[in-house]
Short mmCIF file of C-alpha atoms and ligand atoms in Angstrom, two decimals:
data_model
loop_
_atom_site.label_atom_id
_atom_site.label_comp_id
_atom_site.label_asym_id
_atom_site.label_seq_id
_atom_site.Cartn_x
_atom_site.Cartn_y
_atom_site.Cartn_z
CA UNK A 1 96.56 85.45 119.02
CA UNK A 2 99.84 85.80 117.22
CA UNK A 3 102.01 88.73 118.17
CA UNK A 4 101.39 91.88 116.19
CA UNK A 5 104.42 93.38 114.46
CA UNK A 6 105.06 97.11 114.53
CA UNK A 7 106.58 98.71 111.44
CA UNK A 8 107.78 102.26 112.08
CA UNK A 9 107.55 104.65 109.15
CA UNK A 10 110.42 107.16 109.29
CA UNK A 11 109.41 109.35 106.30
CA UNK A 12 108.73 112.41 108.40
CA UNK A 13 112.20 112.45 109.90
CA UNK A 14 113.25 113.14 106.32
CA UNK A 15 110.50 115.78 106.01
CA UNK A 16 112.07 117.64 108.93
CA UNK A 17 115.56 117.30 107.48
CA UNK A 18 114.48 118.52 104.06
CA UNK A 19 112.70 121.55 105.56
CA UNK A 20 116.14 123.04 106.19
CA UNK A 21 118.16 121.36 103.47
CA UNK A 22 120.51 120.09 106.17
CA UNK A 23 121.84 116.58 106.82
CA UNK A 24 119.84 116.17 110.03
CA UNK A 25 117.74 114.70 111.52
CA UNK A 26 118.99 111.53 109.84
CA UNK A 27 116.32 108.93 108.92
CA UNK A 28 118.82 106.11 109.34
CA UNK A 29 119.58 107.19 112.88
CA UNK A 30 115.83 107.26 113.60
CA UNK A 31 115.46 103.79 112.10
CA UNK A 32 118.26 102.42 114.27
CA UNK A 33 116.72 104.01 117.34
CA UNK A 34 113.31 102.57 116.39
CA UNK A 35 114.87 99.16 116.05
CA UNK A 36 116.47 99.45 119.49
CA UNK A 37 113.07 100.49 120.94
CA UNK A 38 111.40 97.35 119.62
CA UNK A 39 110.22 98.12 116.08
CA UNK A 40 109.85 94.89 114.12
CA UNK A 41 110.42 96.60 110.81
CA UNK A 42 111.10 99.96 109.18
CA UNK A 43 108.89 101.44 106.48
CA UNK A 44 109.98 104.19 104.09
CA UNK A 45 108.06 105.67 101.17
CA UNK A 46 110.16 106.80 98.22
CA UNK A 47 107.75 109.17 96.54
CA UNK A 48 108.13 110.12 92.90
CA UNK A 49 108.72 113.75 93.91
CA UNK A 50 111.26 112.72 96.63
CA UNK A 51 109.58 115.13 99.04
CA UNK A 52 110.86 113.24 102.09
CA UNK A 53 112.79 109.99 101.62
CA UNK A 54 115.48 110.10 98.91
CA UNK A 55 117.23 107.37 96.97
CA UNK A 56 120.33 107.62 99.15
CA UNK A 57 118.17 107.11 102.28
CA UNK A 58 116.81 103.84 100.89
CA UNK A 59 120.34 102.56 100.22
CA UNK A 60 121.49 103.66 103.68
CA UNK A 61 118.51 101.92 105.32
CA UNK A 62 119.16 98.71 103.39
CA UNK A 63 122.76 98.72 104.59
CA UNK A 64 122.23 100.03 108.10
CA UNK A 65 119.26 98.26 109.71
CA UNK A 66 118.86 94.63 110.68
CA UNK A 67 115.05 94.44 110.86
CA UNK A 68 113.10 94.03 107.59
CA UNK A 69 112.71 97.09 105.35
CA UNK A 70 109.30 97.74 103.83
CA UNK A 71 109.80 99.85 100.67
CA UNK A 72 106.64 101.80 99.89
CA UNK A 73 106.25 103.15 96.40
CA UNK A 74 103.93 103.80 93.47
CA UNK A 75 103.71 101.07 90.83
CA UNK A 76 105.95 102.81 88.29
CA UNK A 77 108.80 101.45 86.18
CA UNK A 78 111.27 103.74 87.95
CA UNK A 79 110.32 102.33 91.37
CA UNK A 80 110.40 98.73 90.13
CA UNK A 81 113.97 99.25 88.92
CA UNK A 82 115.02 100.68 92.31
CA UNK A 83 113.27 97.90 94.24
CA UNK A 84 114.87 95.23 92.06
CA UNK A 85 118.28 96.75 92.68
CA UNK A 86 117.84 97.08 96.46
CA UNK A 87 115.76 93.92 97.04
CA UNK A 88 114.10 95.00 100.29
CA UNK A 89 112.20 92.47 102.41
CA UNK A 90 108.86 93.92 101.30
CA UNK A 91 107.50 96.23 98.62
CA UNK A 92 104.19 97.92 99.44
CA UNK A 93 102.46 99.43 96.41
CA UNK A 94 100.51 102.60 97.08
CA UNK A 95 98.57 105.04 94.89
CA UNK A 96 100.35 108.35 94.53
CA UNK A 97 99.19 111.77 93.40
CA UNK A 98 101.66 114.61 93.34
CA UNK A 99 99.26 117.14 94.81
CA UNK A 100 98.18 115.03 97.78
CA UNK A 101 99.49 115.64 101.29
CA UNK A 102 99.62 111.93 102.11
CA UNK A 103 98.42 108.65 100.60
CA UNK A 104 94.72 109.47 100.44
CA UNK A 105 93.02 106.32 99.25
CA UNK A 106 93.77 102.71 98.53
CA UNK A 107 95.22 101.28 95.35
CA UNK A 108 92.72 100.27 92.63
CA UNK A 109 93.99 96.73 92.17
CA UNK A 110 90.72 95.53 90.60
CA UNK A 111 90.80 98.28 87.97
CA UNK A 112 94.45 97.69 87.04
CA UNK A 113 94.66 93.95 87.55
CA UNK A 114 96.52 92.85 84.42
CA UNK A 115 99.17 95.51 84.64
CA UNK A 116 99.73 94.96 88.37
CA UNK A 117 99.92 91.19 87.93
CA UNK A 118 102.78 91.70 85.46
CA UNK A 119 104.30 94.46 87.54
CA UNK A 120 104.69 92.38 90.68
CA UNK A 121 106.01 89.21 89.01
CA UNK A 122 109.70 90.26 88.91
CA UNK A 123 109.44 91.65 92.44
CA UNK A 124 108.11 88.32 93.70
CA UNK A 125 110.81 86.47 91.77
CA UNK A 126 113.43 88.70 93.42
CA UNK A 127 112.15 87.49 96.81
CA UNK A 128 110.26 90.61 97.91
CA UNK A 129 106.99 90.20 99.77
CA UNK A 130 104.62 92.29 97.70
CA UNK A 131 101.90 94.15 99.55
CA UNK A 132 98.90 96.07 98.20
CA UNK A 133 97.74 99.12 100.14
CA UNK A 134 93.96 98.96 99.66
CA UNK A 135 90.62 99.85 101.20
CA UNK A 136 88.52 97.13 102.81
CA UNK A 137 86.47 96.68 99.62
CA UNK A 138 85.90 93.02 98.76
CA UNK A 139 86.73 93.59 95.06
CA UNK A 140 90.14 94.98 95.90
CA UNK A 141 90.91 92.16 98.32
CA UNK A 142 89.90 89.46 95.85
CA UNK A 143 91.89 91.11 93.04
CA UNK A 144 94.98 91.30 95.30
CA UNK A 145 94.72 87.57 95.97
CA UNK A 146 94.24 86.79 92.26
CA UNK A 147 97.35 88.66 91.15
CA UNK A 148 99.48 86.80 93.69
CA UNK A 149 100.24 89.49 96.26
CA UNK A 150 101.51 88.06 99.55
CA UNK A 151 100.09 90.83 101.71
CA UNK A 152 97.32 93.41 101.79
CA UNK A 153 97.70 96.48 103.98
CA UNK A 154 94.25 97.83 104.87
CA UNK A 155 93.95 101.63 104.86
CA UNK A 156 92.88 102.83 108.31
CA UNK A 157 92.92 106.53 107.38
CA UNK A 158 89.15 106.90 107.07
CA UNK A 159 88.59 105.14 110.41
CA UNK A 160 91.04 107.47 112.14
CA UNK A 161 89.54 110.59 110.54
CA UNK A 162 85.99 109.63 111.58
CA UNK A 163 87.13 109.12 115.18
CA UNK A 164 89.05 112.41 115.19
CA UNK A 165 85.87 114.18 113.98
CA UNK A 166 83.84 112.61 116.79
CA UNK A 167 81.73 110.60 114.31
CA UNK A 168 81.81 107.52 116.52
CA UNK A 169 78.91 105.59 114.96
CA UNK A 170 80.41 105.89 111.48
CA UNK A 171 83.85 105.00 112.87
CA UNK A 172 82.36 101.85 114.39
CA UNK A 173 80.83 100.91 111.01
CA UNK A 174 84.17 101.52 109.31
CA UNK A 175 85.88 99.37 111.94
CA UNK A 176 83.40 96.57 111.22
CA UNK A 177 84.15 96.83 107.51
CA UNK A 178 87.89 96.63 108.28
CA UNK A 179 87.24 93.54 110.42
CA UNK A 180 85.29 91.88 107.61
CA UNK A 181 87.99 92.82 105.10
CA UNK A 182 90.72 91.37 107.32
CA UNK A 183 88.78 88.11 107.73
CA UNK A 184 88.21 87.78 103.98
CA UNK A 185 91.83 88.55 103.10
CA UNK A 186 93.05 86.02 105.65
CA UNK A 187 90.64 83.38 104.31
CA UNK A 188 92.06 83.98 100.82
CA UNK A 189 95.56 83.29 102.12
CA UNK A 190 96.76 86.89 102.25
CA UNK A 191 98.78 88.21 105.19
CA UNK A 192 96.94 91.22 106.61
CA UNK A 193 98.58 94.48 107.62
CA UNK A 194 96.97 97.80 108.48
CA UNK A 195 98.04 101.40 108.75
CA UNK A 196 97.55 105.12 108.23
CA UNK A 197 96.53 107.70 110.78
CA UNK A 198 97.03 105.41 113.79
CA UNK A 199 97.65 107.02 117.19
CA UNK A 200 97.84 105.99 120.85
CA UNK A 201 94.09 106.65 121.13
CA UNK A 202 92.79 104.81 118.07
CA UNK A 203 95.24 101.91 117.70
CA UNK A 204 93.50 99.52 120.15
CA UNK A 205 90.52 98.32 118.09
CA UNK A 206 92.72 97.85 115.00
CA UNK A 207 95.37 95.97 116.99
CA UNK A 208 92.64 93.71 118.35
CA UNK A 209 91.59 92.43 114.89
CA UNK A 210 92.92 88.87 115.11
CA UNK A 211 93.86 88.48 111.42
CA UNK A 212 96.01 91.62 111.41
CA UNK A 213 99.69 90.71 111.69
CA UNK A 214 101.43 94.06 111.29
CA UNK A 215 100.72 97.76 111.77
CA UNK A 216 102.68 100.47 109.99
CA UNK A 217 102.73 103.73 111.89
CA UNK A 218 104.63 106.92 111.12
CA UNK A 219 103.38 110.47 111.38
CA UNK A 220 101.98 110.26 114.92
CA UNK A 221 105.10 108.55 116.31
CA UNK A 222 107.48 111.07 114.75
CA UNK A 223 105.32 113.92 116.06
CA UNK A 224 105.14 112.41 119.53
CA UNK A 225 108.92 112.01 119.49
CA UNK A 226 109.16 115.80 119.85
CA UNK A 227 107.49 115.52 123.26
CA UNK A 228 108.52 112.16 124.67
CA UNK A 229 111.39 110.94 122.49
CA UNK A 230 111.12 108.43 119.66
CA UNK A 231 112.10 105.41 121.74
CA UNK A 232 109.48 106.14 124.41
CA UNK A 233 106.78 106.81 121.79
CA UNK A 234 107.47 103.46 120.13
CA UNK A 235 107.51 101.65 123.47
CA UNK A 236 104.18 103.19 124.43
CA UNK A 237 102.64 102.25 121.05
CA UNK A 238 103.96 98.71 121.47
CA UNK A 239 102.43 98.55 124.97
CA UNK A 240 99.02 99.66 123.69
CA UNK A 241 99.13 97.16 120.82
CA UNK A 242 100.01 94.30 123.18
CA UNK A 243 97.32 95.38 125.64
CA UNK A 244 94.67 95.36 122.87
CA UNK A 245 95.88 91.97 121.73
CA UNK A 246 95.83 90.35 125.17
N1 PXP B 301 101.01 102.54 105.51
C1 PXP B 301 101.06 103.10 104.28
C2 PXP B 301 100.89 102.23 103.08
C3 PXP B 301 101.29 104.50 104.14
O1 PXP B 301 101.33 105.06 102.93
C4 PXP B 301 101.52 105.27 105.29
C5 PXP B 301 101.84 106.73 105.17
O2 PXP B 301 103.01 106.90 104.48
C6 PXP B 301 101.48 104.62 106.54
C7 PXP B 301 101.20 103.25 106.61
C8 PXP B 301 101.70 105.36 107.83
O3 PXP B 301 100.71 106.30 108.00
P1 PXP B 301 100.90 107.40 109.15
O4 PXP B 301 102.11 108.19 108.79
O5 PXP B 301 99.63 108.18 109.07
O6 PXP B 301 101.07 106.66 110.43
#
């Protein structure tokens, strides 16, 4: 199996900074530390309400890290303009609702196919790898392939919630659906990523899906950094991913 990449999402370092309106903790410093600990990429979500990452953070990350930057955003004109100016390695399109606590569901690519096809064209032409954050639904995977996305990131949030609630049978069914989705996406020529809600305890079965090439993990790692340090948390996640992959 090919090695699985780990993208570290540093949004919640900015959440902590913004809670006090101070200049620290600095997301760029966290990104550099993550890189030193073995992260293969950095992910940051510039939300429309700028609740964590801000425009200046995106520019600082572009200038300050040497691993690829995955710019997560909603498919709005404002975000397209920023992405085209910064030209990050990857742009991951996510659904966004102002009132939500985190990205709750996948993007409805099938229901917005024409607009998204036009939306991603300039991003692709600028050299960004465009990724769709979707559920494992076959319609969404096929629509992502049709519009020319390079990558789909499968939403693992429901899987992680079912496991956390002790609903193991349903979690196993969800895992099977994720496996089937990954196989279909791969067969259609899409690179497969996965993420949301992943922890030390639930990462193994997702990391073991052979078609998955990258995991994006944030909230748990930043939380765990309080107890064991960010570098150690990333190293332990990496170890568990490699173990599942072996
Ligand atoms: N992937 C995507 C597309 C996301 O929106 C998020 C959350 O910002 C993540 C991965 C990481 O999720 P978590 O913070 O739960 O690890």
